[in-house]
Short mmCIF file of C-alpha atoms in Angstrom, two decimals:
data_model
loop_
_atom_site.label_atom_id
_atom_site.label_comp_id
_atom_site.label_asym_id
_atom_site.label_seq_id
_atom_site.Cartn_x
_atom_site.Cartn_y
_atom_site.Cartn_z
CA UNK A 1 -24.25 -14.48 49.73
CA UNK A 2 -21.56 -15.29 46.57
CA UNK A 3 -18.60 -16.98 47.51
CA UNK A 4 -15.06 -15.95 47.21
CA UNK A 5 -14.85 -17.89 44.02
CA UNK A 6 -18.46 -16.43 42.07
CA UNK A 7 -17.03 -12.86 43.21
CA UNK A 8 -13.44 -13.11 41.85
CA UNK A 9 -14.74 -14.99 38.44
CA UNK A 10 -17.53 -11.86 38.21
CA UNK A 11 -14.60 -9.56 38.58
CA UNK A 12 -12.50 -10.72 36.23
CA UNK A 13 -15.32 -10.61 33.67
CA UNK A 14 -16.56 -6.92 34.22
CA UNK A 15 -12.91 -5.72 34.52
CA UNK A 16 -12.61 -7.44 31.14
CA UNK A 17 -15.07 -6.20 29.45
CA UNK A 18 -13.99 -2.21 31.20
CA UNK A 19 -10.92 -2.67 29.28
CA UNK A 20 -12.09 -3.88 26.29
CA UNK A 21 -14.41 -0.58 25.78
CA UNK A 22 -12.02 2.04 27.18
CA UNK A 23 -10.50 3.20 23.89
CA UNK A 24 -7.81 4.66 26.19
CA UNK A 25 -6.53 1.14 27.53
CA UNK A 26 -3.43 -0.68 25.82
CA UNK A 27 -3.00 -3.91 24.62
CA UNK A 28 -1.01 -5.05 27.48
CA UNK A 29 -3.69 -4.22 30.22
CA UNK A 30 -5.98 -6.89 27.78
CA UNK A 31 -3.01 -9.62 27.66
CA UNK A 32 -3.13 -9.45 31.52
CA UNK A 33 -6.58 -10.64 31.39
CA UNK A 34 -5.76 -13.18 28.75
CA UNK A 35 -4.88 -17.02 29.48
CA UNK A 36 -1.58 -17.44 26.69
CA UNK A 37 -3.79 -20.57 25.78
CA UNK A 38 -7.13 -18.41 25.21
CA UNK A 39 -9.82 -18.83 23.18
CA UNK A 40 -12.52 -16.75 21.70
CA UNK A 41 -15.51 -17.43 19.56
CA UNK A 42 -17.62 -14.98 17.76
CA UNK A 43 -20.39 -16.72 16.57
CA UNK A 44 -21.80 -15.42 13.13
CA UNK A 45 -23.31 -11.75 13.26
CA UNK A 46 -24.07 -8.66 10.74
CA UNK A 47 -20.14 -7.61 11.11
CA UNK A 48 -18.59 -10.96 11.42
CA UNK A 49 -21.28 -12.85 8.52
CA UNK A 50 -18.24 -15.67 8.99
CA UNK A 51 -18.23 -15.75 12.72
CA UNK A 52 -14.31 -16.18 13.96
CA UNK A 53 -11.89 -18.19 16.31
CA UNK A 54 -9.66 -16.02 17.96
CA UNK A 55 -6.31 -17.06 19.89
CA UNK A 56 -4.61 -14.52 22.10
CA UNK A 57 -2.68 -12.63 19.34
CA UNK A 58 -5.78 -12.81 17.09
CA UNK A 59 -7.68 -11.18 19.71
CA UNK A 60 -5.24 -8.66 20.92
CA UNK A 61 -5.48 -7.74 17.07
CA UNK A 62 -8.53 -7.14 16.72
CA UNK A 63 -9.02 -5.28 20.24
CA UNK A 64 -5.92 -2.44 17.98
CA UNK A 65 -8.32 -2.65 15.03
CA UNK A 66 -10.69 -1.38 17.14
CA UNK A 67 -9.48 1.47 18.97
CA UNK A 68 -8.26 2.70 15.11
CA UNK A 69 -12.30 2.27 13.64
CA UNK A 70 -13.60 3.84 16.49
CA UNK A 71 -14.26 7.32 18.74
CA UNK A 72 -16.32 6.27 20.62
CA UNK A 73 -17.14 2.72 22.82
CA UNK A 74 -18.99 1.61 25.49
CA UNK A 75 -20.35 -1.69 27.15
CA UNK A 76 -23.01 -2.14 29.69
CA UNK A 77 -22.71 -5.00 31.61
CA UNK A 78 -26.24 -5.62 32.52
CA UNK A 79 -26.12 -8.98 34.53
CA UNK A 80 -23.01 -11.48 35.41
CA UNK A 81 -24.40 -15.09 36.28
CA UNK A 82 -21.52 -17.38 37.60
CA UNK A 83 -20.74 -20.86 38.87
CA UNK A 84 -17.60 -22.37 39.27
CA UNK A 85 -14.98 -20.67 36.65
CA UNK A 86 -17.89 -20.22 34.35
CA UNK A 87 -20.04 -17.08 34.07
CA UNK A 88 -23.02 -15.94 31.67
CA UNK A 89 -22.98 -12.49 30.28
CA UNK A 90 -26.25 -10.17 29.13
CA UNK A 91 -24.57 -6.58 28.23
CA UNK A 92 -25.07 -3.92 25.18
CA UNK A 93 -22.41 -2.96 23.18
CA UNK A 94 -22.26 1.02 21.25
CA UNK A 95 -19.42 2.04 19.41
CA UNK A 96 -19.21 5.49 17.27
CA UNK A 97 -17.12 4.99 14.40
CA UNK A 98 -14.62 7.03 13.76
CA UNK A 99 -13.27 7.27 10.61
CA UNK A 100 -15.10 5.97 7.07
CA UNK A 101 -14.20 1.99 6.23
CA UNK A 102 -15.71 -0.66 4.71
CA UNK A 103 -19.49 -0.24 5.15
CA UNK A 104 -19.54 2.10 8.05
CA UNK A 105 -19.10 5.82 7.73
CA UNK A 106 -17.43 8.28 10.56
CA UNK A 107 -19.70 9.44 13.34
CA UNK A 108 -22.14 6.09 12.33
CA UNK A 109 -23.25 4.20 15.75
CA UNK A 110 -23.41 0.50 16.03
CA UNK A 111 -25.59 -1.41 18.88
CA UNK A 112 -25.12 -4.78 19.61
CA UNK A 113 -27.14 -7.00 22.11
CA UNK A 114 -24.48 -9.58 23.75
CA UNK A 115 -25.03 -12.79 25.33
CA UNK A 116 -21.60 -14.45 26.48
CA UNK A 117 -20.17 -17.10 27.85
CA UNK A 118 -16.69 -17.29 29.54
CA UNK A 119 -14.48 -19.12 31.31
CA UNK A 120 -11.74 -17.52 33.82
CA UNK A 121 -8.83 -19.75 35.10
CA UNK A 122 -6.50 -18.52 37.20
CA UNK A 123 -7.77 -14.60 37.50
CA UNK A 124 -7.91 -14.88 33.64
CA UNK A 125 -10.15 -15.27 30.45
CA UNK A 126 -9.45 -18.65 29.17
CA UNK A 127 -12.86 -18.86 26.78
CA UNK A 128 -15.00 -16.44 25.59
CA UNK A 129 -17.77 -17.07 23.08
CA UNK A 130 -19.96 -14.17 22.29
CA UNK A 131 -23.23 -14.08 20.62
CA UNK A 132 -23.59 -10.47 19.47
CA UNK A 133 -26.98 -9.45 17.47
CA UNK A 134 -26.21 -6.08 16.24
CA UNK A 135 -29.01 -3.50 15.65
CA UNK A 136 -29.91 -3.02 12.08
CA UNK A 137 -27.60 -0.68 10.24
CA UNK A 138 -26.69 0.87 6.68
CA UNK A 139 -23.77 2.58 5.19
CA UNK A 140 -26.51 5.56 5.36
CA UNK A 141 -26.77 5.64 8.91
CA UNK A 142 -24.74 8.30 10.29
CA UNK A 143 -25.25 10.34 13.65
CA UNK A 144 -25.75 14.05 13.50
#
């Protein structure tokens, strides 16, 4: 049986990732799940080539350039391993974008296959670092 401490850390992390996908949530319900001092790291991918460092206003950011690219956004959370304050992610990401920018083109859907790794402190995300390998993708790919 998990302890108190594996349940509460594998809590935090599927609540955070619930509110990260619902295109409905607002920013405020994702600061609530954010340290002040947080930190997350996207390692290099096919939309991040660069990778990034995120601090808690980077990543609030980016969650509000989301909800404006996209209609559409889902994660399944396949498997949560924890111990301690640390837990291992496996999950798929799919997101229908919404609108035409950059490379991607409205009603286009994006899969990405997530490993992750955070760190929750206090009933909140302190670290994340995500390893996301997208699906192969073109400008030309567009659902019907």
């Amino acid at each position: 049986m998990a302890n108190r401490t594996t349940m509460d850390v594998e809590s935090v992390v599927r609540r955070y990732y619930a509110v990260v996908a619902d295109l409905s949530s607002a920013e405020h319900d994702l600061r609530a799940l954010l340290s002040s001092d947080a930190r997350i790291t996207e390692h290099p991918n096919a939309v991040t080539p660069a990778g990034a460092v995120r601090d808690r206003a980077g990543t609030v950011a980016g969650f509000r350039a989301g909800k404006a690219l996209l209609r559409e956004q889902s994660f399944d959370v396949h498997e949560v391993f924890s111990a301690g304050p640390r837990a291992a992610v496996r999950a798929t990401w799919r997101g229908v974008v919404d609108v035409d920018a950059g490379p991607f083109r409205a009603g286009q859907e994006l899969v990405a296959h997530v490993a992750a790794l955070l760190t929750i402190r206090d009933g909140v995300v302190v670290d994340h670092e995500t390893f996301d390998c997208y699906e192969p993708f073109t400008a030309a790919q567009v659902a019907s």
